[in-house]
PDB file of C-alpha atoms in Angstrom:
ATOM      1  CA  MET A   1     139.566  86.820  94.892  1.00  0.00           C
ATOM      2  CA  ASP A   2     141.093  85.636  91.680  1.00  0.00           C
ATOM      3  CA  ASP A   3     144.164  83.590  91.917  1.00  0.00           C
ATOM      4  CA  ARG A   4     146.188  86.029  90.216  1.00  0.00           C
ATOM      5  CA  GLU A   5     145.381  89.057  91.879  1.00  0.00           C
ATOM      6  CA  THR A   6     148.685  89.501  94.534  1.00  0.00           C
ATOM      7  CA  ARG A   7     147.419  92.573  95.658  1.00  0.00           C
ATOM      8  CA  PRO A   8     145.134  93.535  98.759  1.00  0.00           C
ATOM      9  CA  PRO A   9     141.116  93.306  97.107  1.00  0.00           C
ATOM     10  CA  THR A  10     140.515  96.669  99.394  1.00  0.00           C
ATOM     11  CA  LEU A  11     143.247  98.322  97.144  1.00  0.00           C
ATOM     12  CA  LEU A  12     141.890  96.986  94.021  1.00  0.00           C
ATOM     13  CA  ALA A  13     138.203  98.427  94.665  1.00  0.00           C
ATOM     14  CA  LEU A  14     140.215 102.001  94.969  1.00  0.00           C
ATOM     15  CA  PRO A  15     139.608 103.870  91.764  1.00  0.00           C
ATOM     16  CA  SER A  16     142.708 106.125  92.710  1.00  0.00           C
ATOM     17  CA  TYR A  17     145.233 103.400  93.766  1.00  0.00           C
ATOM     18  CA  LEU A  18     144.154 101.922  90.138  1.00  0.00           C
ATOM     19  CA  ALA A  19     144.826 105.108  88.234  1.00  0.00           C
ATOM     20  CA  GLY A  20     148.055 105.761  89.698  1.00  0.00           C
ATOM     21  CA  HIS A  21     149.405 102.373  89.249  1.00  0.00           C
ATOM     22  CA  VAL A  22     148.404 102.132  85.505  1.00  0.00           C
ATOM     23  CA  ALA A  23     149.934 105.339  85.241  1.00  0.00           C
ATOM     24  CA  ARG A  24     153.311 104.107  86.439  1.00  0.00           C
ATOM     25  CA  ILE A  25     152.900 101.189  84.368  1.00  0.00           C
ATOM     26  CA  GLY A  26     152.375 103.684  81.159  1.00  0.00           C
ATOM     27  CA  HIS A  27     155.290 105.363  82.278  1.00  0.00           C
ATOM     28  CA  ARG A  28     157.737 103.160  82.318  1.00  0.00           C
ATOM     29  CA  GLY A  29     158.898 102.938  78.402  1.00  0.00           C
ATOM     30  CA  LEU A  30     158.454 107.034  78.588  1.00  0.00           C
ATOM     31  CA  VAL A  31     160.704 107.219  81.543  1.00  0.00           C
ATOM     32  CA  THR A  32     163.602 104.901  80.179  1.00  0.00           C
ATOM     33  CA  ALA A  33     163.061 107.238  76.825  1.00  0.00           C
ATOM     34  CA  LEU A  34     163.584 110.013  78.968  1.00  0.00           C
ATOM     35  CA  ALA A  35     166.163 109.039  80.845  1.00  0.00           C
ATOM     36  CA  GLU A  36     168.395 108.470  77.740  1.00  0.00           C
ATOM     37  CA  HIS A  37     168.313 112.278  77.195  1.00  0.00           C
ATOM     38  CA  ASP A  38     168.761 112.651  80.897  1.00  0.00           C
ATOM     39  CA  LEU A  39     165.153 114.213  81.394  1.00  0.00           C
ATOM     40  CA  ARG A  40     162.163 113.391  83.687  1.00  0.00           C
ATOM     41  CA  LEU A  41     158.572 113.671  82.939  1.00  0.00           C
ATOM     42  CA  PRO A  42     157.905 117.078  84.125  1.00  0.00           C
ATOM     43  CA  HIS A  43     160.560 117.918  81.634  1.00  0.00           C
ATOM     44  CA  PHE A  44     158.248 116.242  79.022  1.00  0.00           C
ATOM     45  CA  ALA A  45     155.291 118.233  80.431  1.00  0.00           C
ATOM     46  CA  VAL A  46     156.973 121.572  79.724  1.00  0.00           C
ATOM     47  CA  LEU A  47     158.011 120.281  76.115  1.00  0.00           C
ATOM     48  CA  THR A  48     154.641 118.696  75.296  1.00  0.00           C
ATOM     49  CA  GLY A  49     152.883 121.868  76.920  1.00  0.00           C
ATOM     50  CA  LEU A  50     154.794 124.064  75.019  1.00  0.00           C
ATOM     51  CA  SER A  51     154.183 122.430  71.835  1.00  0.00           C
ATOM     52  CA  ASP A  52     150.718 122.177  72.316  1.00  0.00           C
ATOM     53  CA  PHE A  53     150.396 125.617  73.138  1.00  0.00           C
ATOM     54  CA  GLY A  54     153.244 127.182  71.813  1.00  0.00           C
ATOM     55  CA  PRO A  55     154.913 130.280  73.294  1.00  0.00           C
ATOM     56  CA  LEU A  56     153.602 131.087  76.332  1.00  0.00           C
ATOM     57  CA  ALA A  57     154.409 133.220  79.596  1.00  0.00           C
ATOM     58  CA  GLN A  58     156.225 131.053  82.282  1.00  0.00           C
ATOM     59  CA  HIS A  59     153.484 131.349  84.873  1.00  0.00           C
ATOM     60  CA  ALA A  60     150.710 130.474  82.657  1.00  0.00           C
ATOM     61  CA  LEU A  61     152.760 127.346  81.565  1.00  0.00           C
ATOM     62  CA  ALA A  62     153.249 126.322  84.890  1.00  0.00           C
ATOM     63  CA  ASP A  63     149.585 126.823  85.721  1.00  0.00           C
ATOM     64  CA  ARG A  64     148.295 124.858  83.061  1.00  0.00           C
ATOM     65  CA  LEU A  65     150.759 122.119  83.645  1.00  0.00           C
ATOM     66  CA  GLY A  66     149.993 122.136  87.415  1.00  0.00           C
ATOM     67  CA  LEU A  67     153.472 122.866  87.882  1.00  0.00           C
ATOM     68  CA  ASN A  68     154.816 124.935  91.054  1.00  0.00           C
ATOM     69  CA  ARG A  69     155.902 127.812  89.178  1.00  0.00           C
ATOM     70  CA  SER A  70     159.539 127.983  90.881  1.00  0.00           C
ATOM     71  CA  HIS A  71     160.039 124.428  89.544  1.00  0.00           C
ATOM     72  CA  LEU A  72     159.028 125.441  86.399  1.00  0.00           C
ATOM     73  CA  VAL A  73     161.952 127.704  86.130  1.00  0.00           C
ATOM     74  CA  GLY A  74     164.301 124.626  87.208  1.00  0.00           C
ATOM     75  CA  TYR A  75     162.624 122.230  84.179  1.00  0.00           C
ATOM     76  CA  LEU A  76     163.226 125.454  81.516  1.00  0.00           C
ATOM     77  CA  ASP A  77     166.630 126.397  82.838  1.00  0.00           C
ATOM     78  CA  LEU A  78     167.986 122.589  81.821  1.00  0.00           C
ATOM     79  CA  LEU A  79     165.873 122.690  78.639  1.00  0.00           C
ATOM     80  CA  GLU A  80     167.338 125.965  77.660  1.00  0.00           C
ATOM     81  CA  GLN A  81     171.111 124.959  78.247  1.00  0.00           C
ATOM     82  CA  ARG A  82     170.110 121.550  76.483  1.00  0.00           C
ATOM     83  CA  GLY A  83     168.925 124.022  73.509  1.00  0.00           C
ATOM     84  CA  TYR A  84     165.279 122.935  73.256  1.00  0.00           C
ATOM     85  CA  VAL A  85     163.552 125.747  74.872  1.00  0.00           C
ATOM     86  CA  ARG A  86     164.322 129.493  74.588  1.00  0.00           C
ATOM     87  CA  ARG A  87     162.943 132.551  76.572  1.00  0.00           C
ATOM     88  CA  GLU A  88     162.065 135.670  75.527  1.00  0.00           C
ATOM     89  CA  ARG A  89     160.509 139.166  76.547  1.00  0.00           C
ATOM     90  CA  ASP A  90     156.649 138.409  76.141  1.00  0.00           C
ATOM     91  CA  PRO A  91     155.515 140.923  73.674  1.00  0.00           C
ATOM     92  CA  ALA A  92     152.299 141.753  75.695  1.00  0.00           C
ATOM     93  CA  ASP A  93     153.972 142.614  78.922  1.00  0.00           C
ATOM     94  CA  ARG A  94     157.711 143.199  78.548  1.00  0.00           C
ATOM     95  CA  ARG A  95     158.331 142.217  82.252  1.00  0.00           C
ATOM     96  CA  ARG A  96     157.207 138.783  81.654  1.00  0.00           C
ATOM     97  CA  GLN A  97     159.088 135.977  80.531  1.00  0.00           C
ATOM     98  CA  ARG A  98     157.747 133.770  77.431  1.00  0.00           C
ATOM     99  CA  ALA A  99     159.113 130.164  76.878  1.00  0.00           C
ATOM    100  CA  ALA A 100     158.867 128.577  73.388  1.00  0.00           C
ATOM    101  CA  LEU A 101     160.173 125.682  71.677  1.00  0.00           C
ATOM    102  CA  THR A 102     163.405 125.732  69.631  1.00  0.00           C
ATOM    103  CA  GLU A 103     163.596 123.444  66.197  1.00  0.00           C
ATOM    104  CA  SER A 104     165.708 120.987  68.415  1.00  0.00           C
ATOM    105  CA  GLY A 105     162.768 120.899  71.048  1.00  0.00           C
ATOM    106  CA  MET A 106     160.388 120.078  68.330  1.00  0.00           C
ATOM    107  CA  GLU A 107     162.319 117.278  67.291  1.00  0.00           C
ATOM    108  CA  LEU A 108     162.913 115.955  70.940  1.00  0.00           C
ATOM    109  CA  VAL A 109     159.172 116.332  71.252  1.00  0.00           C
ATOM    110  CA  ARG A 110     157.791 114.461  68.268  1.00  0.00           C
ATOM    111  CA  ARG A 111     160.403 111.548  69.377  1.00  0.00           C
ATOM    112  CA  LEU A 112     159.551 111.345  72.504  1.00  0.00           C
ATOM    113  CA  GLN A 113     155.595 111.297  72.100  1.00  0.00           C
ATOM    114  CA  GLU A 114     156.256 108.479  69.496  1.00  0.00           C
ATOM    115  CA  VAL A 115     157.618 106.843  72.378  1.00  0.00           C
ATOM    116  CA  ALA A 116     154.567 108.061  74.656  1.00  0.00           C
ATOM    117  CA  HIS A 117     152.305 106.829  72.559  1.00  0.00           C
ATOM    118  CA  ARG A 118     153.882 103.145  72.223  1.00  0.00           C
ATOM    119  CA  SER A 119     153.836 102.937  75.573  1.00  0.00           C
ATOM    120  CA  GLN A 120     150.590 103.499  76.104  1.00  0.00           C
ATOM    121  CA  GLU A 121     149.731 101.207  73.413  1.00  0.00           C
ATOM    122  CA  GLU A 122     151.873  98.448  75.417  1.00  0.00           C
ATOM    123  CA  SER A 123     150.703  99.035  78.633  1.00  0.00           C
ATOM    124  CA  LEU A 124     147.172  99.275  78.008  1.00  0.00           C
ATOM    125  CA  GLY A 125     147.061  96.468  75.325  1.00  0.00           C
ATOM    126  CA  VAL A 126     144.831  94.141  77.182  1.00  0.00           C
ATOM    127  CA  LEU A 127     141.748  96.925  76.469  1.00  0.00           C
ATOM    128  CA  SER A 128     140.063  97.262  73.168  1.00  0.00           C
ATOM    129  CA  THR A 129     140.356 100.486  71.345  1.00  0.00           C
ATOM    130  CA  GLU A 130     136.908 101.245  72.424  1.00  0.00           C
ATOM    131  CA  GLU A 131     137.586 100.619  76.293  1.00  0.00           C
ATOM    132  CA  ARG A 132     141.028 102.811  75.880  1.00  0.00           C
ATOM    133  CA  ARG A 133     138.871 105.939  74.460  1.00  0.00           C
ATOM    134  CA  THR A 134     136.314 105.214  77.300  1.00  0.00           C
ATOM    135  CA  LEU A 135     139.095 104.941  80.095  1.00  0.00           C
ATOM    136  CA  VAL A 136     140.673 108.324  78.535  1.00  0.00           C
ATOM    137  CA  GLU A 137     137.269 109.980  78.449  1.00  0.00           C
ATOM    138  CA  LEU A 138     136.279 109.123  82.010  1.00  0.00           C
ATOM    139  CA  MET A 139     139.904 110.174  83.490  1.00  0.00           C
ATOM    140  CA  ARG A 140     139.910 113.058  81.221  1.00  0.00           C
ATOM    141  CA  ARG A 141     136.510 114.620  82.827  1.00  0.00           C
ATOM    142  CA  VAL A 142     137.815 113.910  86.551  1.00  0.00           C
ATOM    143  CA  VAL A 143     140.633 115.976  85.629  1.00  0.00           C
ATOM    144  CA  VAL A 144     138.621 118.597  83.733  1.00  0.00           C
ATOM    145  CA  ALA A 145     136.350 118.770  86.928  1.00  0.00           C
ATOM    146  CA  ASP A 146     139.192 119.110  89.146  1.00  0.00           C
ATOM    147  CA  ASP A 147     140.842 122.007  86.890  1.00  0.00           C
ATOM    148  CA  ALA A 148     137.389 123.475  87.085  1.00  0.00           C
ATOM    149  CA  ALA A 149     136.887 123.187  90.835  1.00  0.00           C
ATOM    150  CA  SER A 150     140.739 124.565  91.472  1.00  0.00           C
ATOM    151  CA  LYS A 151     139.480 127.637  89.478  1.00  0.00           C
ATOM    152  CA  GLU A 152     136.717 128.140  91.658  1.00  0.00           C
ATOM    153  CA  VAL A 153     138.558 128.378  94.883  1.00  0.00           C
ATOM    154  CA  THR A 154     140.938 130.694  93.157  1.00  0.00           C
ATOM    155  CA  ALA A 155     138.799 133.038  91.942  1.00  0.00           C
TER     156      ALA A 155
END
């Protein structure tokens, strides 16, 4: 065991433990920035989801983010109260609500994405650019495979 390692070697051999802990390290700066706006990570996920995908039906947004649909309603309620999100009837199905970013929400997303990128750079600074790309690609493959497996189960 390396003298610098203070954690149990058994845990340090588990990719899931390491991935979870690296996530917490990477979230520190972002969580602090979100707290300044009285927001949490799920709010950031909703904002970035709407930024990336554009207006979406609430159920589709929940599914794409892997969020419980009833929890999403609470996140949207707060974001709408603050003027970051608006809800409107879905033109494709008038029974559904569709969520979209407001101008204020788009500006907030831009600021928070900068903070998120900086926090990633700081937390992964011990890795080279190529190592970071490899890490992201490997983790993305695991997430995409899990998403595909989840779709098969629900189909």
